[in-house]
Short mmCIF file of C-alpha atoms in Angstrom, two decimals:
data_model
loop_
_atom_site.label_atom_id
_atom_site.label_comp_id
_atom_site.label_asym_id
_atom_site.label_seq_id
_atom_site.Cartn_x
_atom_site.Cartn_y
_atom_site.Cartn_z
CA UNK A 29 0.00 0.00 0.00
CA UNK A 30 2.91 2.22 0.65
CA UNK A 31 4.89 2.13 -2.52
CA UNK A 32 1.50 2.13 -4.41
CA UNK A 33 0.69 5.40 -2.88
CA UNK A 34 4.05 6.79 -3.34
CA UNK A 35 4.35 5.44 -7.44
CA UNK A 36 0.92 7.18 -7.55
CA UNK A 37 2.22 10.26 -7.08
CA UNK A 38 4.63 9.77 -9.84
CA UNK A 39 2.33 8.21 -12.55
CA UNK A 40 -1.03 6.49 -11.50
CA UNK A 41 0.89 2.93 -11.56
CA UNK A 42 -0.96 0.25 -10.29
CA UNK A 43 0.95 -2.63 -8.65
CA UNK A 44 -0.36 -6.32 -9.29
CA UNK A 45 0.22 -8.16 -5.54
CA UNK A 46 1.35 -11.70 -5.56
CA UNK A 47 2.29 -13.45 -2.45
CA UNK A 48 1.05 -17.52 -2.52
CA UNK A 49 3.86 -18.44 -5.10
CA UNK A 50 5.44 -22.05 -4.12
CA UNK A 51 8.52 -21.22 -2.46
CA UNK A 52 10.18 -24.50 -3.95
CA UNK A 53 11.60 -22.76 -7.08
CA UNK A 54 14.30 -23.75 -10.03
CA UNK A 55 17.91 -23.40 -10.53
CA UNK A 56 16.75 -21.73 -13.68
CA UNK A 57 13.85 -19.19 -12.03
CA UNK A 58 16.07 -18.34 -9.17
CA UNK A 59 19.09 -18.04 -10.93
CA UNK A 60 19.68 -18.38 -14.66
CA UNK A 61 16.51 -16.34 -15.54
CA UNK A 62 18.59 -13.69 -13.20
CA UNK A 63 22.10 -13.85 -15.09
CA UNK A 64 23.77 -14.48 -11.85
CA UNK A 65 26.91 -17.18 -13.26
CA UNK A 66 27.67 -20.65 -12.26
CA UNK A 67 30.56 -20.07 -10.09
CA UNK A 68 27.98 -17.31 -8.09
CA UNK A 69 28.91 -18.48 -4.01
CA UNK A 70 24.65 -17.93 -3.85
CA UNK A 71 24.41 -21.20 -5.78
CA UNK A 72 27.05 -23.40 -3.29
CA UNK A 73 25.11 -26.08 -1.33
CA UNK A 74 26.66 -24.06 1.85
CA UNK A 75 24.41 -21.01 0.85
CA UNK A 76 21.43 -22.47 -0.66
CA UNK A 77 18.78 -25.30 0.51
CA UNK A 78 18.67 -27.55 -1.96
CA UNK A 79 15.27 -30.41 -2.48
CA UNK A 80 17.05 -31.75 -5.85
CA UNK A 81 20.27 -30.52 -7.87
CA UNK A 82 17.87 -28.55 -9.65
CA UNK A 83 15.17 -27.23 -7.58
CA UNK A 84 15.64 -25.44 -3.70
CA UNK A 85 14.28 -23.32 -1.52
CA UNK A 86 14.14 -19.47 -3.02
CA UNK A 87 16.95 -17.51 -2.08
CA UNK A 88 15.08 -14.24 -2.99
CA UNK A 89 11.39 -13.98 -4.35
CA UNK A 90 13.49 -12.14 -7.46
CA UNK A 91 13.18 -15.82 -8.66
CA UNK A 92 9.31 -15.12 -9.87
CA UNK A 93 10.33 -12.20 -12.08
CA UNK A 94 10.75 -13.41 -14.82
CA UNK A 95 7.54 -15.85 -14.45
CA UNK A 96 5.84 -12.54 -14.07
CA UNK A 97 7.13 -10.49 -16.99
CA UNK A 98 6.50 -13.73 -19.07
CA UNK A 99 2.58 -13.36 -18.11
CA UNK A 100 2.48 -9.66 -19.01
CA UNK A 101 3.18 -8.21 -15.99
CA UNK A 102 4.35 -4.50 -16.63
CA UNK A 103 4.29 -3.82 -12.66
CA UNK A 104 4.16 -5.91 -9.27
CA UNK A 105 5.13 -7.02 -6.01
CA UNK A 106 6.39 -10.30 -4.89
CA UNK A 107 6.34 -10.73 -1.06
CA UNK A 108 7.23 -14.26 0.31
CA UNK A 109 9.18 -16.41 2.26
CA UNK A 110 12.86 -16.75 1.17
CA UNK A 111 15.64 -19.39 2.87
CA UNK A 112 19.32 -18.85 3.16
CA UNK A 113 22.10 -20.92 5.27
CA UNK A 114 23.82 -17.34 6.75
CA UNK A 115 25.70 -16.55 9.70
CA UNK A 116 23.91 -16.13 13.31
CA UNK A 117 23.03 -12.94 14.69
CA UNK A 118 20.45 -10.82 16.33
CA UNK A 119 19.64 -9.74 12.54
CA UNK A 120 19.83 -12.97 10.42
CA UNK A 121 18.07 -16.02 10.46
CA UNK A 122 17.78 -19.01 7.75
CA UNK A 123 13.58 -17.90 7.13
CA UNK A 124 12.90 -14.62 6.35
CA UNK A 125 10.26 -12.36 4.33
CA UNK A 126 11.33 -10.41 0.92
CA UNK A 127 9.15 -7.93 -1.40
CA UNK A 128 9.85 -8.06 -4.66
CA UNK A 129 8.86 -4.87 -6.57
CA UNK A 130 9.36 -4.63 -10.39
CA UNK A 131 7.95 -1.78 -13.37
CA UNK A 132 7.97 -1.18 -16.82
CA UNK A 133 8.10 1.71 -18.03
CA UNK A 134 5.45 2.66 -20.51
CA UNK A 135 6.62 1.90 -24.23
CA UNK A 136 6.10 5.95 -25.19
CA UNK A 137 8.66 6.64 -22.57
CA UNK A 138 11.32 4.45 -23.40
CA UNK A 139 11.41 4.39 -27.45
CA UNK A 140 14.63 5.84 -27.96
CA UNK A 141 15.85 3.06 -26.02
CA UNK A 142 15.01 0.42 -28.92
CA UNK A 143 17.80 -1.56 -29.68
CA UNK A 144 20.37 -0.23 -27.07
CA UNK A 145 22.68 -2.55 -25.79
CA UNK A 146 25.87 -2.16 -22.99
CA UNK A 147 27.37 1.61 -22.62
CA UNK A 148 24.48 2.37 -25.42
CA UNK A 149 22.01 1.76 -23.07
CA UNK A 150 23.72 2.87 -19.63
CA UNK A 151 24.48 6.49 -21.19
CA UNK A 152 21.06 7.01 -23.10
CA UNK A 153 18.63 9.44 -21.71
CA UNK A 154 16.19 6.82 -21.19
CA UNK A 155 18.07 5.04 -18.45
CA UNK A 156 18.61 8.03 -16.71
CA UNK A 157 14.66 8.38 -16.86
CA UNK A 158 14.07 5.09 -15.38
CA UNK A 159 16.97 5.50 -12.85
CA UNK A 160 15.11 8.76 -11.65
CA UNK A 161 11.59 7.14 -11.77
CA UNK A 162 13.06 4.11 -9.12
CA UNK A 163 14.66 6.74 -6.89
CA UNK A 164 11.84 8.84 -6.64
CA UNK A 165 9.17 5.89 -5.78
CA UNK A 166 11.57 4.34 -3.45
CA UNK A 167 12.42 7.64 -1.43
CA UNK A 168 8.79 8.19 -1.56
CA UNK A 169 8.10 5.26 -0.17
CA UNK A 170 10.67 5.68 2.77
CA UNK A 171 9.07 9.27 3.87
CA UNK A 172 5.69 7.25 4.15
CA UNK A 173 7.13 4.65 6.31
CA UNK A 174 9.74 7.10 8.36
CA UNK A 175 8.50 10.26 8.04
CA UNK A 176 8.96 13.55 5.58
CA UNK A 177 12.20 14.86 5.27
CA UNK A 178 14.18 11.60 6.27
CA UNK A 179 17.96 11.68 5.17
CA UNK A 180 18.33 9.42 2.35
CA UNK A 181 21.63 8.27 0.37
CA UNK A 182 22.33 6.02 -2.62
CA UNK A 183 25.60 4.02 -2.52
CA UNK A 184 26.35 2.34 -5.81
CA UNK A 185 26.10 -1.67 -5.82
CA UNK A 186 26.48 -4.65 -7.88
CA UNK A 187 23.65 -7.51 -8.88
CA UNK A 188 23.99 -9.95 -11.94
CA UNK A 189 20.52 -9.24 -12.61
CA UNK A 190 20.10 -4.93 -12.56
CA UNK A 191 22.90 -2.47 -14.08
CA UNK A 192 23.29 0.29 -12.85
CA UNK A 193 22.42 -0.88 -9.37
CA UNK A 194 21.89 0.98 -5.77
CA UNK A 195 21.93 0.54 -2.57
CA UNK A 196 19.26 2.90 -0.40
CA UNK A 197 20.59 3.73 3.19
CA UNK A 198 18.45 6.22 5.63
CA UNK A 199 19.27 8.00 8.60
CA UNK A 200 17.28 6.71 11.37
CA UNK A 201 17.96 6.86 15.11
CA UNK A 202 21.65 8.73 14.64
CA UNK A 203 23.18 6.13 12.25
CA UNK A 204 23.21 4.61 8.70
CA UNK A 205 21.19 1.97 7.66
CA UNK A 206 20.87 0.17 4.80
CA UNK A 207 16.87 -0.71 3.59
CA UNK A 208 17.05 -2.34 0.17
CA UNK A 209 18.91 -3.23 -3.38
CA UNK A 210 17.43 -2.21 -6.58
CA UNK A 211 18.59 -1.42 -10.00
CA UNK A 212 17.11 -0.93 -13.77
CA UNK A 213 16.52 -4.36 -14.98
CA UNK A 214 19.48 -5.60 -16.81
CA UNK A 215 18.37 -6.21 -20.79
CA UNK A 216 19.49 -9.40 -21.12
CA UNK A 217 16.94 -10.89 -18.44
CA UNK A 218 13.98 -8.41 -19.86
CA UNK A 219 15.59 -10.58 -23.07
CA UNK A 220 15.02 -13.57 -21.49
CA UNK A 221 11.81 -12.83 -20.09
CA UNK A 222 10.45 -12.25 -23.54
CA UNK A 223 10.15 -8.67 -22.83
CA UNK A 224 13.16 -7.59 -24.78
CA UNK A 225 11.04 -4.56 -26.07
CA UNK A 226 10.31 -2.98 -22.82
CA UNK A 227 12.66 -1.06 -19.87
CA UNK A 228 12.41 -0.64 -16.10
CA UNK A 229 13.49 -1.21 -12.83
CA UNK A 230 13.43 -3.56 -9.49
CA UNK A 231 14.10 -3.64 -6.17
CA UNK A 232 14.03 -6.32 -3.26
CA UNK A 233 13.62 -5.47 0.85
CA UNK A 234 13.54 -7.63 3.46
CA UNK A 235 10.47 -7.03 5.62
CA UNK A 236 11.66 -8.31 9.11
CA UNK A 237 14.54 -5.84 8.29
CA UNK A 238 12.60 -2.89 7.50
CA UNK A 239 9.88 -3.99 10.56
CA UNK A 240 12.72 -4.02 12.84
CA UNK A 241 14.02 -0.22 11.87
CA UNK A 242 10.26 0.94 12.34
CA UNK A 243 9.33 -0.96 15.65
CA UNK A 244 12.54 -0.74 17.11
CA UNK A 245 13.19 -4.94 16.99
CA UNK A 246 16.01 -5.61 18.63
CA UNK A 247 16.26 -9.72 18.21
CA UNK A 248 15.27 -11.35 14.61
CA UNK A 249 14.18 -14.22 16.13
CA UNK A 250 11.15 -12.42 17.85
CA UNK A 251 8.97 -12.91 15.09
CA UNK A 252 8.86 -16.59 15.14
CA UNK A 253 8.10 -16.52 18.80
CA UNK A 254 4.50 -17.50 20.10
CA UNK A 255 4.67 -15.20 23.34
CA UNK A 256 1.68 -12.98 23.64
CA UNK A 257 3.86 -10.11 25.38
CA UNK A 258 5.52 -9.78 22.01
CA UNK A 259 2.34 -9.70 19.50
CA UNK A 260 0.33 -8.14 22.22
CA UNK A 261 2.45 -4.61 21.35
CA UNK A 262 1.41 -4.40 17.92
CA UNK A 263 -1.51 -3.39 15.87
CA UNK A 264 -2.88 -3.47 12.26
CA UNK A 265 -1.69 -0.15 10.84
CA UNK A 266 -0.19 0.88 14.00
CA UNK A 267 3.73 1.75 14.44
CA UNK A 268 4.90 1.84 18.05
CA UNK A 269 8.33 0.68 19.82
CA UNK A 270 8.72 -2.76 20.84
CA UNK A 271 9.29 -2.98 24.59
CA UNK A 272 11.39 -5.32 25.60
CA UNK A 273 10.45 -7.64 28.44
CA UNK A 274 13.00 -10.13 28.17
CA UNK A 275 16.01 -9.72 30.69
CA UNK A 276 17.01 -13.20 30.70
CA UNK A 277 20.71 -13.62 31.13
CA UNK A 278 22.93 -15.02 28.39
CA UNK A 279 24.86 -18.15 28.75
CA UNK A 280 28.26 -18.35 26.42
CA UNK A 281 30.26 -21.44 25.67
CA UNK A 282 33.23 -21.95 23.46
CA UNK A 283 34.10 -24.74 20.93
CA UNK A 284 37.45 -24.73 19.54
CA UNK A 285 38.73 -26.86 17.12
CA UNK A 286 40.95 -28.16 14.01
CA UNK A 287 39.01 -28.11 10.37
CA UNK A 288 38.81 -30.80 7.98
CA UNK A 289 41.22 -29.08 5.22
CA UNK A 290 44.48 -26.32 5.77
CA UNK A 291 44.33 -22.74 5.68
CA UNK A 292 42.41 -21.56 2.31
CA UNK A 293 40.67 -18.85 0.50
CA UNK A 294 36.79 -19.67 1.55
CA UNK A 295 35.49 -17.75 -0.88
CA UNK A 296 37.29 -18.47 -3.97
CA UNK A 297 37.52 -22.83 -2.96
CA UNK A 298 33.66 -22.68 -1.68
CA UNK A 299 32.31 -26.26 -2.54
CA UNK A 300 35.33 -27.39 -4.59
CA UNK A 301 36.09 -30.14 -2.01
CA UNK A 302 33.22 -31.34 0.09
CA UNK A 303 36.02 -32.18 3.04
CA UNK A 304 36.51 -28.28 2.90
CA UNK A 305 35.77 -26.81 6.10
CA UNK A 306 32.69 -24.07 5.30
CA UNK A 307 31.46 -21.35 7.77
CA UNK A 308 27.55 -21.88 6.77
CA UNK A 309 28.32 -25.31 7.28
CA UNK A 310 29.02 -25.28 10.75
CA UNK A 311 26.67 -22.48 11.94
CA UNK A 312 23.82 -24.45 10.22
CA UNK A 313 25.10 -27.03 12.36
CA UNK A 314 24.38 -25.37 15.57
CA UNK A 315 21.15 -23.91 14.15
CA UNK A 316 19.94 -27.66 13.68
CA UNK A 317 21.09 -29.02 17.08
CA UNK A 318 20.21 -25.65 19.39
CA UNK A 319 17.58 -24.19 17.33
CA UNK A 320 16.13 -20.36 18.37
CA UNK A 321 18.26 -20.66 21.73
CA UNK A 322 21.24 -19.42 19.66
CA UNK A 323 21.39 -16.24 19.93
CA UNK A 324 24.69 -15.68 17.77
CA UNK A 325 28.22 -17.31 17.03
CA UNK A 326 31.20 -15.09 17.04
CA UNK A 327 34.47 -16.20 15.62
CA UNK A 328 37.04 -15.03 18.31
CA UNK A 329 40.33 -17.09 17.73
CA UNK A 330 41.75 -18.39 14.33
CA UNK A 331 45.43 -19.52 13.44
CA UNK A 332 47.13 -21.42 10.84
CA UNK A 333 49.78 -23.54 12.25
CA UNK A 334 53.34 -22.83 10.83
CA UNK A 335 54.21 -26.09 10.37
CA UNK A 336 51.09 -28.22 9.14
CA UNK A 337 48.87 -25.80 7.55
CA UNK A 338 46.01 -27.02 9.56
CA UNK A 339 43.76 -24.19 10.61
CA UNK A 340 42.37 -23.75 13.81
CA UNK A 341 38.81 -21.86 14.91
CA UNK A 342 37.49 -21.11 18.34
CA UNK A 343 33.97 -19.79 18.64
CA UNK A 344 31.87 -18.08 21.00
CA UNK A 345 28.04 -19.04 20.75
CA UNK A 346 25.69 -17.36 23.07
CA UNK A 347 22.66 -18.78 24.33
CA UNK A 348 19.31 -16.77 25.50
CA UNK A 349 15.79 -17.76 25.66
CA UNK A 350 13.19 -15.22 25.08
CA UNK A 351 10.94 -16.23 27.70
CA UNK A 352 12.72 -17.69 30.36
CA UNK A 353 15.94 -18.60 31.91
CA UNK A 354 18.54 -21.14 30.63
CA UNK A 355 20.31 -23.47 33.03
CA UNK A 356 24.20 -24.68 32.43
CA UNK A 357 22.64 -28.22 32.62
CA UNK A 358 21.04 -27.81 29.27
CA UNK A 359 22.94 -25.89 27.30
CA UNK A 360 25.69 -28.45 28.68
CA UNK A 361 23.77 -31.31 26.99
CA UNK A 362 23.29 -28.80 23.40
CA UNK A 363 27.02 -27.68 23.32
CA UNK A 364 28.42 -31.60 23.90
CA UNK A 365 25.47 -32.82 20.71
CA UNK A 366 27.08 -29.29 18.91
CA UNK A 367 30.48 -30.78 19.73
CA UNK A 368 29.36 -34.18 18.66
CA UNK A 369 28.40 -33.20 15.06
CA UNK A 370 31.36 -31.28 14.15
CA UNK A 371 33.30 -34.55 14.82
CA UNK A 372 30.86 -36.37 12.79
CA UNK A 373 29.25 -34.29 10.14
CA UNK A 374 32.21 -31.56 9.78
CA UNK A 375 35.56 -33.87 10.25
CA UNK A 376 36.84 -31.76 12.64
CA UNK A 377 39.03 -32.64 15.48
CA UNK A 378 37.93 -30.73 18.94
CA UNK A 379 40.62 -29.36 21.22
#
């Protein structure tokens, strides 16, 4: 409702809503349709859920775009569940929401853009139009939800699937925070699509994210909790500040131990060798065994010994219950299971 009032202001567009779309997707919807490359570390089976090699668990609801512009779809929103294998913290967790927003441009608007391919297209007049159409809905759309006036910037960024590309970042509560990715939709997926006649633009937001800028959130994992004190606070069309009433003490433990492989690039040997010792691996690990009592894993020792070339880790994971207090005792019996499966399922040797 937001960004359809603020894209009315621009031009009267009406957005088409879908949000029941099977969240079991393709390799090709999610990320050939999207031009994002084989080697892309968002395809490695330490990023992604997988069903079969060639169908998984969306990554982003971008991975209905291109079903939509095949159906006609000159403007819409996605919303939806989306799954990623990610680090643990008070701000990610492996289910989460994303919007989807896409728009064509009417035809009129974009002619001189017929045929334009590469620096062609990014220096033509018409790009400029749609990159100025996208900025202007979007910043409209973050005065509705924060208020007039609020200080906006636009950081250049890179996707496989929009060129240019931006970042949006606001000003809220004395620091800088990043709200969403968006872009003009790269030609060769409009091409792809079967829209290779027609120009616009995208963008993609996660809503716990944004809900937890607006309602002052502190803890991701509070919107999978069932405690009434938590949905109590909030209202239909209502924004007010979460109070907190947890005060439940953390507990921290440590696990320290020797990976499967030596010292290595992660990010250029991802998946290469499945005795490789992955980051997503083991925090998915934890997330399995502790579930929501993890309340995040900080890496706080690492060394390479001289010698071997073995590489050692030591983490940090800290426990806390939302609704009540944790006893050593149990998180005892979780942390010797956690210590358990990295033996077992990681190869790794404990010290």
């Amino acid at each position: 409702q937001s960004l359809g009032k603020s894209a009315k202001v621009n031009d009267g567009t009406n957005f088409q809503i879908f949000n029941a779309e099977d969240p079991i997707v393709t390799t090709t919807q999610c990320f050939d349709d999207l031009l994002i490359p084989p080697n892309h570390p968002g395809r490695s089976l330490s990023d992604t859920y997988y069903v079969t090699p060639t169908t998984l668990l969306r990554t982003h609801t971008s991975a209905h775009q291109s079903q939509h512009l095949r159906n006609g779809w000159d403007a819409f929103l996605c919303c939806g569940d989306v799954y990623r294998r990610d680090e643990i913290d008070a701000t990610h967790y492996p289910a989460f929401h994303q919007m989807e927003g896409v728009k064509l441009l009417r035809p009129e608007l974009v002619k001189g853009a017929v045929g334009l391919t590469g620096d062609d297209w990014l220096n033509s007049p018409e790009c400029a139009l749609i990159e100025e159409d996208l900025k202007m809905t979007l910043e409209g759309l973050m005065d509705h939800l924060f208020g007039s006036g609020t200080t906006k910037r636009w950081n250049a960024d890179y996707f496989p699937f929009t060129s240019p590309s931006f970042e949006l970042e606001i000003y809220h509560n004395d620091e800088w925070m990043e709200v969403l990715g968006c872009g003009v939709i790269h030609e060769g997926v409009l091409n792809l699509s079967g829209r290779g006649d027609r120009r616009g633009w995208a963008f993609g937001l996660g809503l716990e994210r944004l809900a937890m800028i607006l309602f002052s959130i502190p803890d991701i994992r509070l919107f999978w909790t069932e405690d009434e004190r938590f949905h109590s606070q909030f209202q239909s069309g209502e924004i007010v500040k979460f109070k907190s009433y947890s005060k439940y003490p953390p507990v921290f433990k440590d696990i320290a131990f020797w990976t499967a492989s030596a010292g290595r690039d992660e990010e250029t040997s991802r998946g290469k060798n499945s005795n490789e010792f992955v980051e997503n691996d083991f925090f998915d690990l934890v997330r399995s065994t502790a579930g929501d009592l993890v309340e995040r894993i900080e890496l706080i020792d690492a060394f390479t010994h001289p010698k071997t070339g073995r590489s050692s880790r030591c983490y940090r994971i800290s426990y806390r219950s939302m609704d009540r207090s944790l006893t050593n005792e149990e998180i005892d019996h979780l942390q010797f299971k956690i210590r358990d499966e990295c033996e077992g399922a990681l190869g790794c040797e404990l010290r």
